[in-house]
Coordinates of C-alpha atoms in Angstrom, one line a residue:
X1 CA -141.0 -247.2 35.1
X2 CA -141.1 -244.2 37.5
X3 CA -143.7 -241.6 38.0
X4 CA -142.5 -238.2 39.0
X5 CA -145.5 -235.9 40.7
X6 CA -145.1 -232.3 40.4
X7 CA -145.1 -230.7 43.7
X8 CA -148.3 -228.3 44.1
X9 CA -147.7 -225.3 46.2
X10 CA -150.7 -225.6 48.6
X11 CA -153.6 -223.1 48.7
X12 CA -153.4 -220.6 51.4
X13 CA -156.1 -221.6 54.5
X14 CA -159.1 -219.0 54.7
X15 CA -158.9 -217.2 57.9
X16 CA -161.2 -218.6 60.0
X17 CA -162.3 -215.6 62.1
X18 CA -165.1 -215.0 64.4
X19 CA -168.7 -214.4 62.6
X20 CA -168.8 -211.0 61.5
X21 CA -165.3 -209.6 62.2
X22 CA -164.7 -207.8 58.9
X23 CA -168.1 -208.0 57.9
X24 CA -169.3 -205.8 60.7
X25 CA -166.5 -203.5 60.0
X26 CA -167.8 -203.2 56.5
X27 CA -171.4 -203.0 58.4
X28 CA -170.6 -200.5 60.9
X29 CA -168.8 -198.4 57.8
X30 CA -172.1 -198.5 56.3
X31 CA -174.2 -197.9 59.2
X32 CA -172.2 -194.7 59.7
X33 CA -172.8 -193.4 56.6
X34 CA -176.0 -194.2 55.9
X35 CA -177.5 -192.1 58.7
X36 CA -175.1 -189.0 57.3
X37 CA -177.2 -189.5 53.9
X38 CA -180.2 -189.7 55.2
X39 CA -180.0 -186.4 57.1
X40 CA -178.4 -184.7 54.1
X41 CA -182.0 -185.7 52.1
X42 CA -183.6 -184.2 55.4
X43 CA -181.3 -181.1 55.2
X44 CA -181.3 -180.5 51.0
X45 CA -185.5 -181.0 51.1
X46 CA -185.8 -179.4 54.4
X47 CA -188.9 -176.9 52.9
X48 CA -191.0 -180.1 52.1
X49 CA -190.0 -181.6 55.2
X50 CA -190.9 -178.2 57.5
X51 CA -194.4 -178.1 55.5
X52 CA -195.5 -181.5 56.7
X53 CA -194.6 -180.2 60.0
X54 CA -196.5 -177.2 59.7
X55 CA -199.8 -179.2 58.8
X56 CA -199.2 -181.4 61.6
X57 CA -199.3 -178.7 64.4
X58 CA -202.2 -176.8 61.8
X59 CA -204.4 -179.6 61.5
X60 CA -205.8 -182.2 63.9
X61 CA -206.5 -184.7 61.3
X62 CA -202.7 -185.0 60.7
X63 CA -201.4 -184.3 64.4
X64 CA -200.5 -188.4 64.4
X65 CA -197.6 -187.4 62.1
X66 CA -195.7 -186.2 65.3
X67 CA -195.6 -190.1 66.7
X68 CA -194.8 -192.1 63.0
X69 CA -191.3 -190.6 62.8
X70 CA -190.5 -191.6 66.1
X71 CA -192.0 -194.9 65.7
X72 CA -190.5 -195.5 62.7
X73 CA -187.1 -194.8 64.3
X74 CA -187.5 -197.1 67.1
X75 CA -188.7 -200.1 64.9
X76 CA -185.5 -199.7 62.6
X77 CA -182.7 -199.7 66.2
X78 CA -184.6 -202.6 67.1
X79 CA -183.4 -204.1 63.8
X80 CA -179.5 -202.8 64.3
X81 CA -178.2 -206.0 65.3
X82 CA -179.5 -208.0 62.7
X83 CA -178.5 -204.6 60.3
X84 CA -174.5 -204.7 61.1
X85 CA -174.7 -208.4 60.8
X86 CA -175.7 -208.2 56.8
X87 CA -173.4 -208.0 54.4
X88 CA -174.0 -205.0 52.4
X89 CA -174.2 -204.6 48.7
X90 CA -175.2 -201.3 46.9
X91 CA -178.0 -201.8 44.8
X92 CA -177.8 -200.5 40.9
X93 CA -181.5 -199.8 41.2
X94 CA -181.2 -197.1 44.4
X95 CA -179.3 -194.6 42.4
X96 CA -182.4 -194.7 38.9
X97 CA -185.1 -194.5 41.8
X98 CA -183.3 -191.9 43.5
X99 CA -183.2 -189.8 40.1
X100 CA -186.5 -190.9 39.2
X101 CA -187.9 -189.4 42.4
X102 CA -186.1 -186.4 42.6
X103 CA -187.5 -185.4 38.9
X104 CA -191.3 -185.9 40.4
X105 CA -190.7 -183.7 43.1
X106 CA -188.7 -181.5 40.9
X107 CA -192.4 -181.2 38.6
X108 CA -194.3 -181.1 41.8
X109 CA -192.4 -178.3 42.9
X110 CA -192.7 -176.4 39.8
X111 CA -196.4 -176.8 39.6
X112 CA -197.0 -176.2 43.4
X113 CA -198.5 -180.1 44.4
X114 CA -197.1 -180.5 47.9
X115 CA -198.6 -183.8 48.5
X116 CA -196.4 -185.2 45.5
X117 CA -193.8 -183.3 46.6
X118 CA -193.8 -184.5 50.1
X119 CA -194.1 -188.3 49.2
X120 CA -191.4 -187.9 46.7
X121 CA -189.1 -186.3 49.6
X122 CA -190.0 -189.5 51.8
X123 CA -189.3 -191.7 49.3
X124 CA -186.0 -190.7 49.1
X125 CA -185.4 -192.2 52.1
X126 CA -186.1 -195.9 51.3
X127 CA -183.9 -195.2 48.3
X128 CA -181.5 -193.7 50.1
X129 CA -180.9 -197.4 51.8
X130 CA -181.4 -199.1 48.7
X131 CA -178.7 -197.2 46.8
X132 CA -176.7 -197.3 49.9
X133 CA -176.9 -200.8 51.6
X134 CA -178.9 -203.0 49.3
X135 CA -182.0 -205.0 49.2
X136 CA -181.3 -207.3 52.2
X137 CA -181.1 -204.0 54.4
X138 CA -184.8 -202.9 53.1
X139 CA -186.1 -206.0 53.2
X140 CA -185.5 -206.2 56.8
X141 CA -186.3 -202.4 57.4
X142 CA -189.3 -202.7 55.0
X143 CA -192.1 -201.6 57.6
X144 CA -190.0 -198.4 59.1
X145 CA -189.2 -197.3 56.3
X146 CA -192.8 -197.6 55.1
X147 CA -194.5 -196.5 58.1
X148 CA -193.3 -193.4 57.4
X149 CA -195.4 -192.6 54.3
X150 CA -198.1 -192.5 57.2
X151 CA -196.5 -189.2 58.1
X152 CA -197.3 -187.0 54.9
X153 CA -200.5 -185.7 55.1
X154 CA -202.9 -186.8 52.8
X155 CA -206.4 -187.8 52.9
X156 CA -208.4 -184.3 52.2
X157 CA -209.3 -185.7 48.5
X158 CA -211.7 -188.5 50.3
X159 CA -213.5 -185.7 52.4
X160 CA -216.7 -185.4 49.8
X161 CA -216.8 -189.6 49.4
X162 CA -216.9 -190.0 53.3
X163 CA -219.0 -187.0 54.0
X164 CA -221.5 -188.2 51.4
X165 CA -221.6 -191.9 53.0
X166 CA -221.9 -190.5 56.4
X167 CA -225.0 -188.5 55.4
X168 CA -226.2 -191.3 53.5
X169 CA -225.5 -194.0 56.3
X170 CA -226.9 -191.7 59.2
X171 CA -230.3 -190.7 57.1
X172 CA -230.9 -194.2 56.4
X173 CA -230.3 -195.5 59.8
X174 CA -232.8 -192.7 61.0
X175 CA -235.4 -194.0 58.2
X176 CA -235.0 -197.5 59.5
X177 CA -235.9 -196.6 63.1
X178 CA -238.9 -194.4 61.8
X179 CA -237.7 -190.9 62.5
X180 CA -238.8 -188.7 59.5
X181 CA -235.9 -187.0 57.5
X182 CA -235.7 -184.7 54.3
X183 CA -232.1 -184.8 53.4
X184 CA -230.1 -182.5 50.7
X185 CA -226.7 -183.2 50.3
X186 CA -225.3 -183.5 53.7
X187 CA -227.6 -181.7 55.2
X188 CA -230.8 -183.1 56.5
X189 CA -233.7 -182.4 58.9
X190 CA -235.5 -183.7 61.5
X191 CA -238.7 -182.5 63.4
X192 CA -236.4 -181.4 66.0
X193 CA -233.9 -179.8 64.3
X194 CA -231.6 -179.3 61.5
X195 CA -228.3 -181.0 60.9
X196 CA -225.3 -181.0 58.2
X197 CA -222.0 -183.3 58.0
X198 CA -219.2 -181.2 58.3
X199 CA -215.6 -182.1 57.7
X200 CA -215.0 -182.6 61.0
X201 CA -217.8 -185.1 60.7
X202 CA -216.4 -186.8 57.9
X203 CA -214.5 -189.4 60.1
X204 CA -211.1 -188.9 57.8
X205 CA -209.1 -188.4 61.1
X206 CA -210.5 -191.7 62.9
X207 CA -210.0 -193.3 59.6
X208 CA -205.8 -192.3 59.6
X209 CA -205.5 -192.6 63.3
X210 CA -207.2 -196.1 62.9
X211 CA -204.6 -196.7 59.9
X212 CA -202.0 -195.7 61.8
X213 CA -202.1 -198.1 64.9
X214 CA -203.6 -200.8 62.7
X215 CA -200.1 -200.9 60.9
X216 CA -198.2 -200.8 64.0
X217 CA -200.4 -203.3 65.3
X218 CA -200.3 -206.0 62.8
X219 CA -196.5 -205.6 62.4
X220 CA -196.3 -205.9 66.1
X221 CA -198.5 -209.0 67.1
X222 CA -198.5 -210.7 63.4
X223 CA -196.0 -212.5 61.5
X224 CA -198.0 -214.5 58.0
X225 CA -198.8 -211.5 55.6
X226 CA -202.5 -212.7 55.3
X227 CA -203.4 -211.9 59.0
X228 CA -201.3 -208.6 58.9
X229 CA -203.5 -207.5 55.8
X230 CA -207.0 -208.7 57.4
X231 CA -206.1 -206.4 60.3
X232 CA -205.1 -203.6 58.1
X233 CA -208.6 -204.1 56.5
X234 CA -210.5 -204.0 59.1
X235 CA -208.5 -200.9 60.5
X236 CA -209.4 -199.1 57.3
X237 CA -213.3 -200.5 57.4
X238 CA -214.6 -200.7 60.7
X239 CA -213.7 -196.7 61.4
X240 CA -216.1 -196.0 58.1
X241 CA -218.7 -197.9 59.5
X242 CA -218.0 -196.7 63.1
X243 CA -217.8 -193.3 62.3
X244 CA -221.5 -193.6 60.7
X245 CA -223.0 -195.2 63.6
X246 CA -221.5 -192.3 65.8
X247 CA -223.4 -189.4 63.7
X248 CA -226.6 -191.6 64.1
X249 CA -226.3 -192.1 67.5
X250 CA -225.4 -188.4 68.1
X251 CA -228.5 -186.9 65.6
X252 CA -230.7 -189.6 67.4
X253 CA -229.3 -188.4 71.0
X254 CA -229.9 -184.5 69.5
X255 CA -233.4 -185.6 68.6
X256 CA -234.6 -187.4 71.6
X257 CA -233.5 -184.8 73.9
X258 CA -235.2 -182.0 71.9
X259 CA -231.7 -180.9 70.7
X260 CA -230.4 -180.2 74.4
X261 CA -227.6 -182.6 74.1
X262 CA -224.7 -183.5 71.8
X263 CA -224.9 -180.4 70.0
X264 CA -222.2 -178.3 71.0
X265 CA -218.6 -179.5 72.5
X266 CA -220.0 -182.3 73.8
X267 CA -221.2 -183.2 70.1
X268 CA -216.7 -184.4 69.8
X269 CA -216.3 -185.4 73.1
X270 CA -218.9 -188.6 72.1
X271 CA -217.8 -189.2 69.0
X272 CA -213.5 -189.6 70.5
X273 CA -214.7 -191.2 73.2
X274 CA -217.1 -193.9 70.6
X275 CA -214.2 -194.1 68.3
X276 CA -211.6 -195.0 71.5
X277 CA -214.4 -197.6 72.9
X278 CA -214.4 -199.1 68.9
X279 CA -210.5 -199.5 68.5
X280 CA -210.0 -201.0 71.4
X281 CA -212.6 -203.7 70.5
X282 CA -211.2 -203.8 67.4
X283 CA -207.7 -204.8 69.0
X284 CA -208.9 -206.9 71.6
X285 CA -210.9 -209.3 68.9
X286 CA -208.0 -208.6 66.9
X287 CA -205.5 -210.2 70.0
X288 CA -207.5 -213.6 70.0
X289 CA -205.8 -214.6 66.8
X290 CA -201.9 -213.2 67.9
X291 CA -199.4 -215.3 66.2
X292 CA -196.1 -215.9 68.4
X293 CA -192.7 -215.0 66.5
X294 CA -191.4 -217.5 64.3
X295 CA -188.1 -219.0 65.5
X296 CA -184.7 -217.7 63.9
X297 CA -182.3 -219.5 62.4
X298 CA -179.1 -219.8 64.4
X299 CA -175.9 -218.1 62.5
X300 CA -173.0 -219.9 62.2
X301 CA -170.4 -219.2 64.9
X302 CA -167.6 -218.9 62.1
X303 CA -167.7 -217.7 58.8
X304 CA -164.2 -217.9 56.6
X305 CA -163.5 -214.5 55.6
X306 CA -160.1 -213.9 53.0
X307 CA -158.0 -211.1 54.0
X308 CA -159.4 -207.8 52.5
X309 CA -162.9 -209.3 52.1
X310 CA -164.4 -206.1 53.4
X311 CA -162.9 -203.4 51.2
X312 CA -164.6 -203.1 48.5
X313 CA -167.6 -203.8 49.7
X314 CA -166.7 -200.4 51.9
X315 CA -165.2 -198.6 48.8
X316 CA -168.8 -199.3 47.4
X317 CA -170.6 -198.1 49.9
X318 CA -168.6 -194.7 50.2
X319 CA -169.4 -194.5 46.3
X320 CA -173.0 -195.2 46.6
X321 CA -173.6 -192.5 49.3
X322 CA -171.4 -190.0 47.8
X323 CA -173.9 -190.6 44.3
X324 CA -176.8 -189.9 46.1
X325 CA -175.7 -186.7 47.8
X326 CA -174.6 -185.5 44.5
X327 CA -177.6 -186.5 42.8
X328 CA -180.2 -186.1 45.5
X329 CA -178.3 -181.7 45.3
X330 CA -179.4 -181.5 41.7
X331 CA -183.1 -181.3 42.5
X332 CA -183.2 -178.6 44.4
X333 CA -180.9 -176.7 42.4
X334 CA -182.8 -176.7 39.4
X335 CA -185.7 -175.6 41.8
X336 CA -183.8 -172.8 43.1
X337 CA -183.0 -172.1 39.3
X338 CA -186.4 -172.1 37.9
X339 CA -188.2 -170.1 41.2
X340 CA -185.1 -167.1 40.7
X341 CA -187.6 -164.8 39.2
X342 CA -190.9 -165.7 41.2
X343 CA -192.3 -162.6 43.4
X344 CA -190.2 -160.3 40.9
X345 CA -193.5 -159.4 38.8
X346 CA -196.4 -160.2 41.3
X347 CA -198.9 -157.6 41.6
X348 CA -200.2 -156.0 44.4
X349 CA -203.5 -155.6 43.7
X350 CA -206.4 -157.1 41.1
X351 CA -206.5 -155.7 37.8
X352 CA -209.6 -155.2 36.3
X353 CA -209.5 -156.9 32.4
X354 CA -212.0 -155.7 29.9
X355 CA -213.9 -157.6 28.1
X356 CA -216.4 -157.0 24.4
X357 CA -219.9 -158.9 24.6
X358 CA -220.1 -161.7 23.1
X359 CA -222.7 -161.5 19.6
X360 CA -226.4 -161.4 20.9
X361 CA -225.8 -160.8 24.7
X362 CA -226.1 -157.7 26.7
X363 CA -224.6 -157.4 29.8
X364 CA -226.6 -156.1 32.8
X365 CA -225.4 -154.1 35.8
X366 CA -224.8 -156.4 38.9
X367 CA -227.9 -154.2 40.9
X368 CA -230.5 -155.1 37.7
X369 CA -229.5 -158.7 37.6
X370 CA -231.8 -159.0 40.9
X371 CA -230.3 -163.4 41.1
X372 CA -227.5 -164.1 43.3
X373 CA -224.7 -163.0 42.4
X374 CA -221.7 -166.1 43.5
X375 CA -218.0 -165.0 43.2
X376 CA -215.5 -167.6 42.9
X377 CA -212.9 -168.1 45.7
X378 CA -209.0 -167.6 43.9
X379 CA -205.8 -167.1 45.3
X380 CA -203.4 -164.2 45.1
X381 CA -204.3 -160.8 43.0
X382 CA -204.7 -162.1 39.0
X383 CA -206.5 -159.7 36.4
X384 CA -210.1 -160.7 36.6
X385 CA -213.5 -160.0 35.0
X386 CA -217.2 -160.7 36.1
X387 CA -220.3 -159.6 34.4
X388 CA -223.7 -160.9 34.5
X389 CA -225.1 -161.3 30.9
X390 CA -228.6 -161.8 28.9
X391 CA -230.6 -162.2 25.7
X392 CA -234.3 -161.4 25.0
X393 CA -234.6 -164.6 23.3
X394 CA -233.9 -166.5 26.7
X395 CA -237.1 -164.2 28.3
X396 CA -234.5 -162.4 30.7
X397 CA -232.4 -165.7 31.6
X398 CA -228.9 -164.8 33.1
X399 CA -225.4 -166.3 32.8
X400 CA -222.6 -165.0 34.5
X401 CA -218.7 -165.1 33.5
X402 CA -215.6 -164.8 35.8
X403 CA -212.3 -164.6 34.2
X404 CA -209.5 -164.8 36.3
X405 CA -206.0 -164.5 34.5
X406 CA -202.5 -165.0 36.0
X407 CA -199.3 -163.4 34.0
X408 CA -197.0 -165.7 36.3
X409 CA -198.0 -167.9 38.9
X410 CA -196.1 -168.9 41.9
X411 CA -197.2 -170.6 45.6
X412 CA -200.4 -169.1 46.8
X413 CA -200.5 -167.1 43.5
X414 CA -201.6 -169.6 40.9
X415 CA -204.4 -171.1 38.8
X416 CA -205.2 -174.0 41.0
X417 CA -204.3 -174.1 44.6
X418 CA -205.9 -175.5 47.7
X419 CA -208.6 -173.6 49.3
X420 CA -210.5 -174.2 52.4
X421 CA -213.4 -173.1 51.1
X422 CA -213.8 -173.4 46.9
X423 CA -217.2 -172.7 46.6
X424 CA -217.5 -169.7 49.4
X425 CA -218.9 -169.7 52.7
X426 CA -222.8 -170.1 51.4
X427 CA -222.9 -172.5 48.5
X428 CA -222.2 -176.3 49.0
X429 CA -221.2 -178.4 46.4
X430 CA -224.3 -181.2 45.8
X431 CA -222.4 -183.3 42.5
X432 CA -219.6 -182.7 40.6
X433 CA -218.8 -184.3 36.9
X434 CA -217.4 -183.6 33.8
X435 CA -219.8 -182.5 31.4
X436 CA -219.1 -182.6 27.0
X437 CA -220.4 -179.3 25.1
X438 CA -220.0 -179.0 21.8
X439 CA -218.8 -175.7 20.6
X440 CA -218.5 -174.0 17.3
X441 CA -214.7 -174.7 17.2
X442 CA -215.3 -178.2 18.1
X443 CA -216.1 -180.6 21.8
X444 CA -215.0 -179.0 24.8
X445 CA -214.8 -180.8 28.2
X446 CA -215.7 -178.6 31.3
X447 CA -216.0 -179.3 34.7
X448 CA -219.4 -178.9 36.0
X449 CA -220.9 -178.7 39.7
X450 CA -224.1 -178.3 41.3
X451 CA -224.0 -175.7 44.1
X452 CA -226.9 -175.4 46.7
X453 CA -228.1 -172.9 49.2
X454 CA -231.2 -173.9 50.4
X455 CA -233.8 -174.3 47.7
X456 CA -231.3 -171.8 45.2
X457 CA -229.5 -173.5 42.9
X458 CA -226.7 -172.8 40.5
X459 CA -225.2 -174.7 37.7
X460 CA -221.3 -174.0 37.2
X461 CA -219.2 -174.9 34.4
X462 CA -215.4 -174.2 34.6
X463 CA -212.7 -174.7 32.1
X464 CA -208.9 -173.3 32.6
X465 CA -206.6 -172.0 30.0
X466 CA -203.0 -172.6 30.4
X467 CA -200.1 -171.6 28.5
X468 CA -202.6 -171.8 24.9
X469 CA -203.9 -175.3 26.2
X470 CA -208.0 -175.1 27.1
X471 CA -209.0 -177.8 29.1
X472 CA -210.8 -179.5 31.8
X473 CA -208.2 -181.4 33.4
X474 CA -206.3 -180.0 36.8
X475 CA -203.6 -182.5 36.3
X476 CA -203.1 -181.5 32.9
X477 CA -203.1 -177.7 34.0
X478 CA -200.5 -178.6 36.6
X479 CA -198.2 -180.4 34.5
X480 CA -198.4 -178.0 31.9
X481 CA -197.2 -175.0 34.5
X482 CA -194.2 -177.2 35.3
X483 CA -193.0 -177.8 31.8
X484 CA -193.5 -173.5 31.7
X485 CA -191.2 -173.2 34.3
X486 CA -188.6 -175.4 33.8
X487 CA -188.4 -174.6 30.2
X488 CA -188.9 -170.9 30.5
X489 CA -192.0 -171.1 28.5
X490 CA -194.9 -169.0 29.2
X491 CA -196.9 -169.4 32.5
X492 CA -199.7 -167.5 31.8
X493 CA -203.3 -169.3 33.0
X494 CA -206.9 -168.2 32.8
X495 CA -209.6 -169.6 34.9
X496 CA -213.2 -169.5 33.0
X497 CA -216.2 -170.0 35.2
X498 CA -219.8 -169.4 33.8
X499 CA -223.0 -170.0 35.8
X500 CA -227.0 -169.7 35.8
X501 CA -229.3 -170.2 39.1
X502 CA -232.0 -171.9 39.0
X503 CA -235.1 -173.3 41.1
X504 CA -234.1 -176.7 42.7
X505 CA -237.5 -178.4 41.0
X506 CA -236.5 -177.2 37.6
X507 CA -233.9 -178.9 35.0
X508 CA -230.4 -177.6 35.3
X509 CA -229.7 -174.9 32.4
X510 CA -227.3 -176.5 30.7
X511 CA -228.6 -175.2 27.3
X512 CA -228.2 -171.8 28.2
X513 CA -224.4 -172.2 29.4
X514 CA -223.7 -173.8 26.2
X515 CA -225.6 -171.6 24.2
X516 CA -223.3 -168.9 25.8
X517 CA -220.0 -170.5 25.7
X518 CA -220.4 -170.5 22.1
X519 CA -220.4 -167.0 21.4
X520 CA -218.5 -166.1 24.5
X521 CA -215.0 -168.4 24.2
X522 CA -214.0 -166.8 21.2
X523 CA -214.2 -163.4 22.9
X524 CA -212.3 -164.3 25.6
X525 CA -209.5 -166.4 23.2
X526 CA -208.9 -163.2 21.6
X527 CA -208.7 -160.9 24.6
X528 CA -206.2 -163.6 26.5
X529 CA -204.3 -163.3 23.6
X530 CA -204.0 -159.9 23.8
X531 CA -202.3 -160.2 26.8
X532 CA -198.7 -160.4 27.3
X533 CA -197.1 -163.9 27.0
X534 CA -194.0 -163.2 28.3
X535 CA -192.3 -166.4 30.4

């Protein structure tokens, strides 16, 4: 008996090619094009972009923004090798994030929040390579492309918390080493002299510079996460605590010398030149525990590579980056959509509204209400309305209202926007909270602060009406302006502000507020109602 064997045609051999050969022609195809993508995000958000520039040459505190992009360069070509050697694989996940970005800063545009804005922009970027090369590529260009979210500038919103601990860490310090002190808010006194925590005080630019170079740092000299994040806490600590001892030693240097020194320019030269003396002790304790690079694995000299290995992986990549251009153009053109009639209505001067009295109040003449008389900071030229009211049963105790009412709104012209001084030049801000009154339509949350001025005081309570909506709640106000203006709904807003002064040894009058909120808001409901709605 015979066996007969088929006869198998043999598999063609793999080309056995140098490492890399067609996947650094895929690479290199992908290297090329993500650096056009990127500088099309640059170019279609380039108004987002320009604005962080323009607070880093306005501000000092932010100035460091100048050297992250850079840096953040340089640390991803010192990763090219090791880029073009990856093979790259679009990510389903870039394009979603991409989208889900460019719809927050499509809101934060609409609503005027340039912070959000300016991180969404940046975190295009990251997405961008995601969408474009894949997960190995941000994996290796993690700290880069994260560094750069060092570059927006942001930090103003921990002014008050690091003011307040400065004032608090400095008096106590000066109450330990038995130098008397009366302190209110952040200002306190001494025998000597009088002295007040400013922003530039605050130690919120030692804190980010300190940030910044710990990052760099720790990426730098450190390889295990655990020591990378130690050093990033103590870059984030140590200037808080530093930045206290400075203002001791500097009120303590003011007070010993009878206020002759560290009182005028030379006040910052000491504190930079304490802050440069703490980071570099930070670093040098911080070099003691230096970890030496972990070895790399050798790649294989050969790889087997079939013939046309590389093109779809290229055909991919041309997709991917031709996705996010298209998707990353929609944004803006839905901006440029919904800001086409912004300016077109914008007065050029404050209207004055009119206002009825509300049921058992009487309105006095600014000269006859004989308090001070505080005027709320706003922005642009809304209609607006201030009067200073009483009753007899309140044995000539005053209220006053400010309404402030915007038909449109639109940057630097709006309900809520950033100013450097909220409160006025006079009148610090000594606690802030949000305060439940109960109304004759029902509980309304308002926002309540304590101003001071010396021994003056004044009690504020502030509400805002936008678009129908009363409420408390900035973030609220700010989304609710988006949705206006992408929907073409009404923008209209109306700040309401009512306050009282009173002695700084006597209760806060919050009983007489609420007492006149009651009979005041539904005054006011109807007048704002009486005003045109249009979108």
């Amino acid at each position: 008996m015979s066996l007969q064997l088929d006869r198998v045609a043999p598999m063609p051999d793999a080309a056995v090619l140098p490492h890399g050969h067609h996947g650094q022609g895929q690479g290199q195809a992908a290297l090329a094009a993500l650096p056009l993508a990127l500088a099309a995000i640059v170019l279609l958000y380039h108004a987002t972009f320009w604005s962080m520039v323009e607070l880093w040459v306005r501000s000092q505190t932010f100035a460091h923004g100048f050297l992250i992009v850079p840096i953040s360069c340089w640390l991803a070509w010192r990763q090219r090798a090791r880029l073009a050697a990856l093979v790259h694989q679009p990510s389903r996940l870039g394009l979603p994030l991409l989208g889900a970005l460019g719809l927050a800063w499509l809101l934060a545009d609409a609503a005027n929040v340039p912070v959000v804005e300016q991180y969404a922009a940046t975190a295009m970027l990251p997405a961008c390579v995601l969408a474009i090369l894949g997960w190995p590529a941000v994996r290796l260009l993690a700290f880069p492309l994260a560094y750069l979210f060092l570059a927006v500038p942001f930090g103003e919103v921990f002014l008050a918390p690091l003011i307040d601990f400065t004032a608090a860490f400095t008096v106590t310090a000066l109450q330990w080493t038995g130098v008397p002190v009366f302190r209110d808010g952040s200002n306190f006194s001494l025998p000597t002299g009088n002295w007040s925590v400013v922003e530039a005080c605050s130690g919120l630019r030692y804190l980010i510079a300190a940030l910044a170079l710990g990052a760099l740092y720790a990426h730098v000299h450190f390889h295990s996460m655990g020591r990378r994040l130690a050093v990033m806490a103590a870059a984030l600590l140590v200037p808080i605590l530093a930045n206290g001892v400075r203002a001791y030693l500097i009120v303590m240097l003011g007070h010993l010398s009878n206020m002759r020194l560290a009182v005028g320019v030379d006040h910052l030269i000491y504190g930079w030149l304490f802050f440069g003396v703490v980071v570099l002790l930070l670093f040098w304790l911080a070099a003691r525990w230096r970890e030496l690079p972990p070895a790399r694995a050798a790649l294989p000299p050969t790889l087997p590579v079939y013939p046309g290995a590389g093109v779809p992986g290229m055909r991919a990549t041309i997709r991917a980056s031709v996705a996010c251009l298209l998707l990353a153009a929609v944004w803006p053109a839905l901006a440029l959509a919904s800001h086409r009639h912004d300016g077109a209505k914008a007065p050029g001067s404050p209207v004055v509204l009119s206002l009825p009295d509300p049921p058992a109040w009487r309105r006095l003449h600014d000269a006859a209400s004989g308090g001070p008389i505080w005027q709320a900071p706003y922005a642009g030229a809304p209609a607006r309305f201030a009067a200073t009211y009483t009753r007899q049963t309140d044995d000539g105790a005053q209220v006053r209202l400010q309404l402030r009412w915007y038909a449109r709104q639109m940057r630097d012209a709006e309900l809520l926007t950033h100013l450097s001084s909220p409160y006025g030049a006079r009148w610090l801000a000594l606690a802030q909270r949000v305060q439940d009154v109960t109304l004759a339509s029902g509980a309304l949350a308002v926002r309540e602060s304590v101003l001071g001025h010396g021994g003056e005081r004044l009690l504020v309570w502030r509400v805002y009406r936008q678009g129908g909506v009363v409420t408390a709640r900035p973030v609220l106000v700010k989304l609710l302006l988006a949705q206006a203006k992408l929907l073409g709904r009404r923008q209209d807003g109306a700040d309401i502000i009512v306050s009282a002064a009173y002695d700084e040894l006597a209760p806060p009058p919050r009983a007489r507020l609420q007492a006149f909120l009651r009979a005041a808001m539904p005054v006011i409901e109807r007048r704002l109602q009486e005003l045109p709605h249009g979108p």
